[in-house]
Amino acid sequence: MSSLIPLQNCKYLVVEILHDNNLVLEKITLNSLNIRIESTENFVEILDFLLVFTGKIYVFDAKILYKIILKNYKMIEASTLNFLDISMAKSLSDLSTAQQIQKSFDNQAFGELIDILEKSLPERISMLWQSTESPLTYILAKVELNGVFINQRALIDIQTELSENIITLEISILDLLKTDLNINSTKQLGQALIQKGYKLGKKGKSGNISTDRAILETLLEDDEIGLIKQILEHRTYIKLHSGFVKPILDLLDKQTSRIHTTFDQTIVPTGRISSNSPNLQNIPIKNDIYGKKIRACFTAESGNLFVGADYSQAELRFLAHFTQDETLLEIFKSGQDVHIRTAAEIFEVAITEVTKSQRRVGKTLNFALLYQQGTFGTAKQLGITVKEAQGLIDRYFARFTKVKPFIEDTLFKAANDGYVETYSGRRRYFTNLKSSNYFLKTLDQRAAFNAVLQGSNADIIKLAMLGLENRFKQEGVNYKLVLQVHDELVIEVFKNDAEMAKKILKEEMELGQPLYVPLEVDVGIGNNWSELK
């Protein structure tokens, strides 16, 4: 197209697109300084021009444009298009800069926009944006288009089983209550339970009767007729049915039997990738009976296998890395069970003498520290007094001497800077770290410390996803990344390539071991998601 000639020597392009719900491109606009070229046709020529353009190419939602190209313009080598995603830069910025980015884009003040993107982003943020978050949009575009095959028949059977369980439990619960009510109404259920003699707490300023899981679980021990147990089971089945099974079946591509979720890099403030339509991130864990059944419905197609890998205790390993605590470093370098060793330190016993209940205490404390759960929450979880919980926490800090100073230093710096940083330099900003309101301040402190560890975990899985793409291309192995769930990646490969893919996946997720302690990666091969171990 001759109209593109004026753009050849430009330093940058800002690309705008219009498309329909089926990812069919309707209009593409190229902007640079005072040049603006719009077109509702000749899309192949325009995309070819982008391939050879030597300047920087900015797109507000690069993932969508990548998906359009991958789906409809397969003659274009999308992987060579290094789009810089403006929405990613916005999500990585502080509030003021994010507002400036959005305003300049909306006003089509592209010179101002580029100036902000080139000069206003801190160095590490700019590097994270250009080398990780923007390239990742291409990877996620491919994952979304890949989808994952679902065994419809098996999932429909699970749906039927859950529906039958729900109906059976409703009949039994109403029979035990000796009344007719809407079991899903918290108010009605609470009143009925009180009439049966159960002691329930209050919830909120309204004083409404609380029937949440935490309250009901306190009643299990004295639940002679099994009513509370059945109510909890009923809620579990309702959640499984309406929260997981039904959405997957509703959104399934009936022709291909593949589910295509949408991944988002900007929703979770720690940097974790989230998914929606449907949400595949919260499917119950492998040791849950229905979690196993549902995961078993995610299958490799005929002739293929799944290869999956996940990080083992990555956040605790980052705690060791950041604190440089000698005991934590020793635990992970020697391959010890961190929860057993924690229990041994706290209870001052040999590792071989740690009981299951003591290990549970060690595990609870480890995660209580990660998530800044506090004394009250720890006491509640362990079923002990607040004083006893405080004693355990004090002993933890006495044995892991560099953890408490690290927490205090992190929160002190965050209060002064207004943000915390992850391993790759991602910032999460906070406004209440100096608040006089204790509740708001404590909430931000907990979120701030957790953001350092969870955000660092998110950093490394993104780096691994980028590494996989390059490595498989180098090795000449065909693969599809089909699932990303928190610490876990699942790929689909030909059966003959499974062992090599397992090796590549493990090595790329280890990232060349960049931490002071080893990143441990558990890898497995299976016909379905549930079989991966």
Coordinates of C-alpha atoms in Angstrom, one line a residue:
M1 CA 0.0 0.0 0.0
S2 CA 1.5 3.3 -1.1
S3 CA -0.3 5.1 1.8
L4 CA 2.0 3.3 4.2
I5 CA 5.2 4.8 2.7
P6 CA 5.1 7.9 5.0
L7 CA 5.3 5.6 8.0
Q8 CA 8.4 3.7 6.9
N9 CA 10.9 5.9 8.7
C10 CA 8.9 6.7 11.8
K11 CA 10.3 5.8 15.2
Y12 CA 7.0 4.3 16.5
L13 CA 3.5 3.3 15.6
V14 CA 0.4 3.2 17.8
V15 CA -2.0 0.6 16.4
E16 CA -5.7 0.8 17.0
I17 CA -8.1 -1.9 15.9
L18 CA -11.9 -2.6 15.7
H19 CA -13.1 -6.2 15.5
D20 CA -16.3 -8.2 16.0
N21 CA -17.1 -10.8 18.7
N22 CA -15.6 -13.5 16.4
L23 CA -12.2 -11.8 16.2
V24 CA -12.9 -10.6 12.6
L25 CA -10.9 -7.5 12.0
E26 CA -13.1 -4.6 10.9
K27 CA -10.7 -1.6 10.9
I28 CA -7.0 -0.9 11.7
T29 CA -5.5 2.5 12.3
L30 CA -1.8 3.3 12.4
N31 CA -0.7 6.4 14.2
S32 CA 2.7 8.2 14.4
L33 CA 3.2 11.9 15.3
N34 CA 0.9 13.8 12.9
I35 CA 0.3 10.8 10.6
R36 CA -2.9 8.8 10.9
I37 CA -3.8 6.0 8.4
E38 CA -7.1 4.2 8.7
S39 CA -8.2 1.2 6.7
T40 CA -11.1 -1.2 6.6
E41 CA -9.4 -3.5 4.0
N42 CA -6.0 -4.6 2.9
F43 CA -5.3 -6.0 6.3
V44 CA -2.7 -8.5 5.1
E45 CA -0.7 -5.7 3.5
I46 CA -0.8 -3.7 6.7
L47 CA 0.2 -6.7 8.8
D48 CA 3.1 -7.4 6.4
F49 CA 4.2 -3.8 6.9
L50 CA 4.2 -4.3 10.6
L51 CA 6.5 -7.3 10.2
V52 CA 9.2 -5.2 8.6
F53 CA 8.7 -2.0 10.5
T54 CA 11.9 -1.2 12.4
G55 CA 10.5 1.1 15.0
K56 CA 8.5 0.3 18.2
I57 CA 4.8 -0.8 17.8
Y58 CA 2.4 0.0 20.6
V59 CA -1.0 -1.6 20.9
F60 CA -3.5 -1.0 23.7
D61 CA -4.6 -4.7 23.9
A62 CA -1.9 -6.7 22.1
K63 CA -3.3 -10.1 23.1
I64 CA -6.5 -9.4 21.0
L65 CA -4.5 -8.4 18.0
Y66 CA -2.3 -11.5 18.3
K67 CA -5.4 -13.7 18.5
I68 CA -6.8 -12.0 15.4
I69 CA -3.6 -12.7 13.5
L70 CA -3.2 -16.2 14.8
K71 CA -6.7 -17.1 14.0
N72 CA -7.4 -15.4 10.7
Y73 CA -4.0 -14.5 9.1
K74 CA -1.9 -17.6 9.6
M75 CA 0.4 -16.5 6.8
I76 CA 1.7 -13.8 9.1
E77 CA 4.4 -14.9 11.5
A78 CA 2.8 -13.5 14.6
S79 CA 5.7 -14.5 16.9
T80 CA 8.0 -12.0 15.2
L81 CA 5.6 -9.1 15.9
N82 CA 7.0 -7.5 19.1
F83 CA 4.0 -5.5 20.2
L84 CA 4.4 -3.3 23.3
D85 CA 1.1 -3.5 25.2
I86 CA -0.1 -0.1 26.5
S87 CA -2.6 -1.6 28.9
M88 CA 0.3 -3.6 30.5
A89 CA 2.3 -0.4 31.0
K90 CA -0.7 1.1 32.6
S91 CA -1.3 -1.8 35.0
L92 CA 2.4 -1.7 36.1
S93 CA 2.3 2.1 36.8
D94 CA 1.4 4.1 39.8
L95 CA -2.1 5.7 39.8
S96 CA -1.0 9.1 38.5
T97 CA 1.0 7.6 35.6
A98 CA -1.7 5.1 34.8
Q99 CA -4.2 8.0 34.5
Q100 CA -1.9 9.9 32.2
I101 CA -1.5 6.9 30.0
Q102 CA -5.2 6.4 29.7
K103 CA -5.9 10.1 29.1
S104 CA -3.3 10.5 26.4
F105 CA -4.5 7.4 24.6
D106 CA -8.2 8.4 24.8
N107 CA -7.3 11.9 23.5
Q108 CA -5.1 10.4 20.8
A109 CA -2.2 12.5 22.0
F110 CA 0.2 9.8 20.9
G111 CA 3.3 11.9 21.1
E112 CA 2.5 12.6 24.8
L113 CA 1.7 8.9 25.3
I114 CA 5.0 7.7 23.9
D115 CA 6.8 10.3 26.0
I116 CA 5.2 8.9 29.2
L117 CA 5.9 5.3 28.2
E118 CA 9.6 6.1 27.3
K119 CA 10.4 8.5 30.2
S120 CA 8.0 8.1 33.1
L121 CA 8.3 4.4 33.9
P122 CA 11.0 3.4 36.4
E123 CA 13.8 1.4 34.8
R124 CA 12.9 -2.0 36.3
I125 CA 9.2 -1.4 35.5
S126 CA 10.0 -0.5 31.9
M127 CA 12.2 -3.6 31.6
L128 CA 9.4 -5.8 33.1
W129 CA 6.9 -4.3 30.7
Q130 CA 9.0 -4.7 27.6
S131 CA 10.7 -8.1 28.3
T132 CA 8.0 -10.0 30.2
E133 CA 4.5 -8.6 30.2
S134 CA 4.3 -7.5 26.6
P135 CA 5.8 -10.7 25.1
L136 CA 3.5 -12.7 27.4
T137 CA 0.5 -11.4 25.6
Y138 CA 1.5 -13.5 22.6
I139 CA 1.8 -16.6 24.7
L140 CA -1.6 -16.1 26.3
A141 CA -3.2 -15.4 23.0
K142 CA -2.0 -18.8 21.9
V143 CA -3.1 -20.5 25.1
E144 CA -6.6 -19.0 24.7
L145 CA -6.9 -20.1 21.1
N146 CA -5.5 -23.6 21.9
G147 CA -8.1 -24.3 24.6
V148 CA -8.2 -27.6 26.3
F149 CA -10.2 -30.7 25.4
I150 CA -13.0 -31.7 27.7
N151 CA -14.5 -35.1 28.1
Q152 CA -18.1 -33.9 27.8
R153 CA -19.7 -37.2 28.6
A154 CA -17.8 -37.6 31.9
L155 CA -18.5 -34.0 32.9
I156 CA -22.2 -34.4 32.2
D157 CA -22.1 -37.5 34.4
I158 CA -20.5 -35.5 37.2
Q159 CA -23.2 -32.8 36.8
T160 CA -25.9 -35.4 37.1
E161 CA -24.3 -37.0 40.1
L162 CA -24.0 -33.6 41.8
S163 CA -27.6 -32.7 41.0
E164 CA -28.8 -36.0 42.6
N165 CA -26.6 -35.4 45.7
I166 CA -28.0 -31.9 46.1
I167 CA -31.6 -33.1 45.9
T168 CA -31.0 -36.0 48.3
L169 CA -29.4 -33.7 50.8
E170 CA -32.1 -31.1 50.6
I171 CA -34.7 -33.7 51.4
S172 CA -32.7 -35.0 54.3
I173 CA -31.9 -31.6 55.7
L174 CA -35.6 -30.5 55.6
D175 CA -36.6 -33.7 57.2
L176 CA -34.1 -33.2 60.1
L177 CA -35.2 -29.6 60.5
K178 CA -38.9 -30.6 60.5
T179 CA -39.8 -27.5 58.5
D180 CA -40.1 -26.2 55.0
L181 CA -37.7 -23.5 54.0
N182 CA -35.3 -22.3 51.3
I183 CA -32.0 -24.0 52.4
N184 CA -30.0 -21.5 50.3
S185 CA -31.5 -18.6 52.4
T186 CA -29.0 -17.7 55.1
K187 CA -31.7 -16.0 57.2
Q188 CA -34.2 -18.8 57.0
L189 CA -31.6 -21.5 57.6
G190 CA -30.1 -19.6 60.6
Q191 CA -33.5 -19.2 62.2
A192 CA -34.3 -22.9 61.7
L193 CA -31.0 -23.9 63.3
I194 CA -31.5 -21.7 66.3
Q195 CA -35.0 -23.3 66.8
K196 CA -33.3 -26.7 66.7
G197 CA -31.0 -25.5 69.6
Y198 CA -27.8 -24.7 67.6
K199 CA -25.8 -21.7 68.9
L200 CA -24.9 -19.4 66.0
G201 CA -23.0 -16.2 66.0
K202 CA -23.9 -12.8 64.5
K203 CA -22.6 -11.3 61.4
G204 CA -22.0 -7.6 60.7
K205 CA -23.6 -4.5 62.1
S206 CA -27.0 -5.7 61.0
G207 CA -26.9 -8.6 63.5
N208 CA -28.0 -11.1 60.9
I209 CA -27.5 -14.7 61.9
S210 CA -24.3 -16.2 60.5
T211 CA -24.3 -19.6 58.9
D212 CA -21.0 -19.3 57.1
R213 CA -18.7 -22.3 56.9
A214 CA -16.4 -21.2 59.8
I215 CA -19.4 -20.9 62.2
L216 CA -20.9 -24.2 61.1
E217 CA -17.7 -26.1 61.4
T218 CA -17.5 -25.2 65.1
L219 CA -20.8 -27.1 65.6
L220 CA -19.6 -30.3 64.0
E221 CA -18.3 -31.9 67.1
D222 CA -21.7 -31.8 68.9
D223 CA -23.7 -32.5 65.7
E224 CA -25.3 -35.8 66.9
I225 CA -27.9 -36.0 64.1
G226 CA -25.4 -35.1 61.3
L227 CA -27.4 -32.0 60.2
I228 CA -24.5 -29.6 60.1
K229 CA -22.4 -32.1 58.1
Q230 CA -25.1 -32.4 55.5
I231 CA -25.5 -28.6 55.2
L232 CA -21.8 -28.2 54.6
E233 CA -21.9 -31.1 52.0
H234 CA -24.9 -29.5 50.3
R235 CA -23.0 -26.2 49.9
T236 CA -20.0 -28.0 48.6
Y237 CA -22.0 -29.7 45.9
I238 CA -23.9 -26.5 45.0
K239 CA -20.5 -24.7 44.6
L240 CA -19.1 -27.5 42.4
H241 CA -22.2 -27.6 40.3
S242 CA -22.8 -23.9 39.7
G243 CA -19.2 -22.7 40.1
F244 CA -17.3 -25.2 38.0
V245 CA -19.2 -27.9 36.1
K246 CA -22.1 -25.9 34.7
P247 CA -20.0 -23.0 33.5
I248 CA -17.6 -25.3 31.7
L249 CA -20.4 -27.2 30.0
D250 CA -22.2 -23.9 29.1
L251 CA -19.1 -22.3 27.6
L252 CA -17.7 -25.4 25.9
D253 CA -17.2 -25.3 22.1
K254 CA -19.7 -28.1 21.2
Q255 CA -18.0 -28.8 17.9
T256 CA -14.4 -29.2 19.1
S257 CA -15.2 -30.1 22.8
R258 CA -12.5 -27.6 23.8
I259 CA -13.0 -24.9 26.5
H260 CA -11.4 -21.6 25.7
T261 CA -10.9 -19.5 28.9
T262 CA -9.8 -15.9 29.0
F263 CA -6.5 -15.1 30.8
D264 CA -5.8 -11.7 32.3
Q265 CA -2.5 -10.2 33.4
T266 CA -3.9 -7.1 35.0
I267 CA -6.7 -8.1 37.4
V268 CA -4.8 -9.6 40.3
P269 CA -2.7 -6.8 41.9
T270 CA 0.2 -9.2 42.8
G271 CA 0.7 -10.0 39.1
R272 CA -0.8 -13.4 39.1
I273 CA -2.5 -14.5 35.9
S274 CA -6.3 -14.9 36.4
S275 CA -8.8 -16.6 34.2
N276 CA -12.5 -16.1 33.5
S277 CA -15.3 -17.4 31.3
P278 CA -14.9 -19.9 32.8
N279 CA -12.5 -19.5 35.8
L280 CA -10.2 -22.5 35.7
Q281 CA -8.0 -21.2 38.6
N282 CA -10.2 -22.3 41.4
I283 CA -11.1 -25.9 40.5
P284 CA -10.7 -28.0 43.6
I285 CA -7.3 -29.4 44.4
K286 CA -6.2 -32.9 43.3
N287 CA -6.8 -34.6 46.7
D288 CA -10.5 -33.5 46.7
I289 CA -12.6 -36.4 45.3
Y290 CA -14.6 -34.1 43.0
G291 CA -11.6 -32.1 42.2
K292 CA -10.0 -35.2 40.8
K293 CA -13.1 -36.1 38.9
I294 CA -13.4 -32.7 37.3
R295 CA -9.7 -32.5 36.5
A296 CA -9.9 -35.9 34.9
C297 CA -12.4 -34.4 32.3
F298 CA -9.6 -32.2 31.0
T299 CA -7.9 -34.6 28.7
A300 CA -5.3 -34.8 26.0
E301 CA -6.6 -35.6 22.5
S302 CA -6.0 -39.0 20.9
G303 CA -2.3 -39.6 20.2
N304 CA -1.3 -36.9 22.7
L305 CA -0.3 -36.7 26.4
F306 CA -0.4 -34.0 29.0
V307 CA 2.9 -33.0 30.6
G308 CA 2.4 -30.9 33.7
A309 CA 4.7 -29.2 36.2
D310 CA 4.3 -27.0 39.3
Y311 CA 6.6 -25.2 41.7
S312 CA 7.0 -26.8 45.1
Q313 CA 6.6 -24.3 48.0
A314 CA 7.9 -21.4 45.8
E315 CA 6.7 -18.7 48.2
L316 CA 8.6 -20.2 51.1
R317 CA 11.6 -20.5 48.9
F318 CA 11.4 -16.8 48.1
L319 CA 11.1 -16.1 51.8
A320 CA 14.4 -17.9 52.2
H321 CA 15.9 -16.1 49.3
F322 CA 14.9 -12.6 50.5
T323 CA 15.6 -13.1 54.2
Q324 CA 18.9 -15.1 53.8
D325 CA 17.8 -16.8 57.0
E326 CA 20.5 -19.5 57.6
T327 CA 18.0 -22.1 58.8
L328 CA 15.6 -21.6 55.9
L329 CA 18.5 -21.7 53.5
E330 CA 19.8 -25.0 55.0
I331 CA 16.3 -26.5 54.8
F332 CA 15.8 -25.9 51.1
K333 CA 19.4 -26.6 50.1
S334 CA 19.4 -30.0 51.9
G335 CA 16.0 -30.9 50.6
Q336 CA 14.3 -31.3 54.0
D337 CA 10.6 -31.1 54.6
V338 CA 10.2 -27.5 55.6
H339 CA 7.1 -28.1 57.7
I340 CA 8.8 -31.0 59.7
R341 CA 11.9 -28.9 60.2
T342 CA 9.8 -25.9 61.3
A343 CA 8.0 -28.1 63.9
A344 CA 11.3 -29.5 65.1
E345 CA 12.7 -26.0 65.7
I346 CA 9.5 -24.8 67.5
F347 CA 9.0 -27.9 69.7
E348 CA 12.8 -28.4 70.1
V349 CA 12.7 -32.1 69.1
A350 CA 14.7 -34.1 66.6
I351 CA 13.3 -34.2 63.0
T352 CA 12.7 -37.9 63.4
E353 CA 10.6 -37.3 66.4
V354 CA 8.2 -34.8 64.9
T355 CA 4.6 -36.0 65.1
K356 CA 1.8 -35.5 62.4
S357 CA 0.1 -33.0 64.7
Q358 CA 3.4 -31.1 65.3
R359 CA 4.0 -31.0 61.5
R360 CA 0.5 -29.5 61.1
V361 CA 1.5 -26.8 63.5
G362 CA 4.7 -26.1 61.6
K363 CA 2.8 -26.0 58.3
T364 CA 0.2 -23.6 59.7
L365 CA 2.9 -21.3 61.1
N366 CA 4.8 -21.2 57.8
F367 CA 1.7 -20.1 55.9
A368 CA 0.5 -17.9 58.6
L369 CA 3.8 -16.0 58.2
L370 CA 3.5 -15.9 54.4
Y371 CA 0.0 -14.4 54.6
Q372 CA 0.5 -12.4 57.7
Q373 CA -2.4 -14.2 59.3
G374 CA -1.8 -12.8 62.7
T375 CA -2.1 -14.3 66.2
F376 CA -5.9 -14.5 66.3
G377 CA -6.2 -16.3 62.9
T378 CA -3.5 -18.7 63.8
A379 CA -5.1 -19.5 67.1
K380 CA -8.4 -20.1 65.4
Q381 CA -6.9 -22.4 62.8
L382 CA -5.0 -24.5 65.3
G383 CA -7.8 -24.5 67.9
I384 CA -5.7 -23.0 70.6
T385 CA -5.7 -19.8 72.7
V386 CA -4.4 -16.5 71.4
K387 CA -1.7 -16.6 74.1
E388 CA -0.6 -20.1 73.0
A389 CA -0.5 -19.0 69.3
Q390 CA 1.6 -16.0 70.2
G391 CA 4.0 -18.3 72.0
L392 CA 4.4 -20.4 68.9
I393 CA 5.0 -17.3 66.7
D394 CA 7.5 -16.0 69.2
R395 CA 9.4 -19.3 69.1
Y396 CA 9.3 -19.3 65.3
F397 CA 10.9 -15.9 65.2
A398 CA 13.5 -17.0 67.8
R399 CA 14.5 -20.0 65.6
F400 CA 14.3 -18.2 62.2
T401 CA 16.0 -15.1 63.3
K402 CA 16.1 -13.2 60.0
V403 CA 12.4 -13.5 59.2
K404 CA 10.9 -10.9 61.6
P405 CA 13.5 -8.2 60.7
F406 CA 12.8 -8.8 57.0
I407 CA 9.0 -8.4 57.6
E408 CA 9.6 -5.2 59.6
D409 CA 12.1 -3.8 57.0
T410 CA 9.7 -4.6 54.1
L411 CA 6.8 -2.9 55.8
F412 CA 8.9 0.1 56.9
K413 CA 10.2 0.6 53.4
A414 CA 6.8 0.1 51.9
A415 CA 5.3 2.7 54.3
N416 CA 7.9 5.3 53.2
D417 CA 7.9 4.4 49.4
G418 CA 4.2 3.7 49.1
Y419 CA 4.8 0.3 47.4
V420 CA 6.6 -3.0 47.6
E421 CA 8.6 -4.7 44.9
T422 CA 8.7 -8.3 43.7
Y423 CA 11.6 -10.4 42.4
S424 CA 11.3 -8.9 38.9
G425 CA 10.7 -5.3 40.1
R426 CA 6.9 -5.3 39.9
R427 CA 5.4 -2.8 42.2
R428 CA 2.2 -3.0 44.2
Y429 CA 1.1 0.4 45.6
F430 CA -0.6 1.0 48.9
T431 CA -2.3 4.0 50.5
N432 CA -3.0 3.0 54.1
L433 CA 0.4 1.9 55.4
K434 CA 0.7 5.1 57.4
S435 CA -3.0 5.3 58.2
S436 CA -4.2 6.1 61.7
N437 CA -7.0 3.6 61.1
Y438 CA -5.6 0.3 62.6
F439 CA -7.9 -1.9 60.5
L440 CA -7.0 -0.3 57.2
K441 CA -3.3 -0.2 58.1
T442 CA -3.2 -3.8 59.1
L443 CA -5.0 -4.9 55.9
D444 CA -2.4 -3.1 53.8
Q445 CA 0.5 -4.5 55.8
R446 CA -0.7 -8.1 55.2
A447 CA -1.4 -7.5 51.5
A448 CA 2.0 -5.7 51.1
F449 CA 4.1 -8.5 52.6
N450 CA 2.2 -11.2 50.7
A451 CA 2.5 -9.2 47.5
V452 CA 6.3 -9.6 47.7
L453 CA 6.2 -13.4 47.8
Q454 CA 3.1 -14.1 45.7
G455 CA 4.1 -11.5 43.2
S456 CA 7.6 -13.0 42.9
N457 CA 6.0 -16.4 42.4
A458 CA 4.0 -14.9 39.5
D459 CA 7.1 -13.4 38.1
I460 CA 8.9 -16.7 37.7
I461 CA 6.0 -18.6 36.1
K462 CA 5.7 -15.9 33.5
L463 CA 9.5 -16.1 32.8
A464 CA 9.1 -19.9 32.5
M465 CA 6.2 -19.5 30.0
L466 CA 8.4 -17.3 27.8
G467 CA 11.3 -19.7 28.1
L468 CA 9.1 -22.6 27.1
E469 CA 8.1 -20.9 23.8
N470 CA 11.7 -20.3 22.8
R471 CA 13.0 -23.7 23.9
F472 CA 10.4 -25.8 22.2
K473 CA 11.0 -23.8 19.0
Q474 CA 14.7 -24.4 19.3
E475 CA 14.2 -28.1 19.9
G476 CA 11.7 -28.4 17.0
V477 CA 9.1 -30.0 19.3
N478 CA 5.4 -29.2 18.7
Y479 CA 3.6 -28.3 21.9
K480 CA 0.5 -26.5 23.1
L481 CA 0.4 -24.7 26.4
V482 CA -3.2 -25.5 27.5
L483 CA -3.4 -24.5 31.2
Q484 CA -1.8 -22.1 33.6
V485 CA -3.1 -22.3 37.1
H486 CA -1.1 -20.3 39.7
D487 CA 2.1 -22.4 40.2
E488 CA 1.3 -24.9 37.5
L489 CA 1.7 -25.3 33.7
V490 CA 0.2 -28.0 31.6
I491 CA 1.2 -28.6 28.0
E492 CA 0.0 -31.0 25.4
V493 CA 2.4 -32.9 23.1
F494 CA 2.6 -35.9 20.9
K495 CA 3.1 -39.1 22.9
N496 CA 6.5 -39.7 21.4
D497 CA 7.6 -36.2 22.5
A498 CA 6.4 -36.6 26.1
E499 CA 9.7 -37.5 27.8
M500 CA 11.6 -34.8 26.0
A501 CA 8.8 -32.3 26.8
K502 CA 9.0 -33.3 30.5
K503 CA 12.7 -32.6 30.5
I504 CA 12.3 -29.2 28.8
L505 CA 9.4 -28.2 31.1
K506 CA 11.4 -29.0 34.2
E507 CA 14.5 -27.2 33.0
E508 CA 12.7 -24.1 31.8
M509 CA 10.7 -23.7 35.0
E510 CA 13.9 -24.0 37.0
L511 CA 15.1 -20.9 35.2
G512 CA 18.7 -21.9 35.6
Q513 CA 18.3 -21.8 39.4
P514 CA 18.5 -18.0 40.0
L515 CA 17.7 -18.0 43.7
Y516 CA 19.9 -18.7 46.8
V517 CA 17.8 -21.9 47.2
P518 CA 16.8 -24.4 44.6
L519 CA 13.5 -23.9 42.7
E520 CA 11.9 -27.4 43.0
V521 CA 9.7 -28.4 40.1
D522 CA 7.4 -31.5 40.3
V523 CA 6.7 -32.9 36.8
G524 CA 4.3 -35.5 35.6
I525 CA 2.9 -37.1 32.4
G526 CA -0.7 -38.3 32.0
N527 CA -3.7 -38.7 29.8
N528 CA -5.6 -36.1 31.7
W529 CA -5.1 -33.3 34.2
S530 CA -5.9 -35.5 37.2
E531 CA -3.1 -38.0 36.4
L532 CA -0.3 -35.5 36.5
K533 CA 1.8 -36.1 39.6

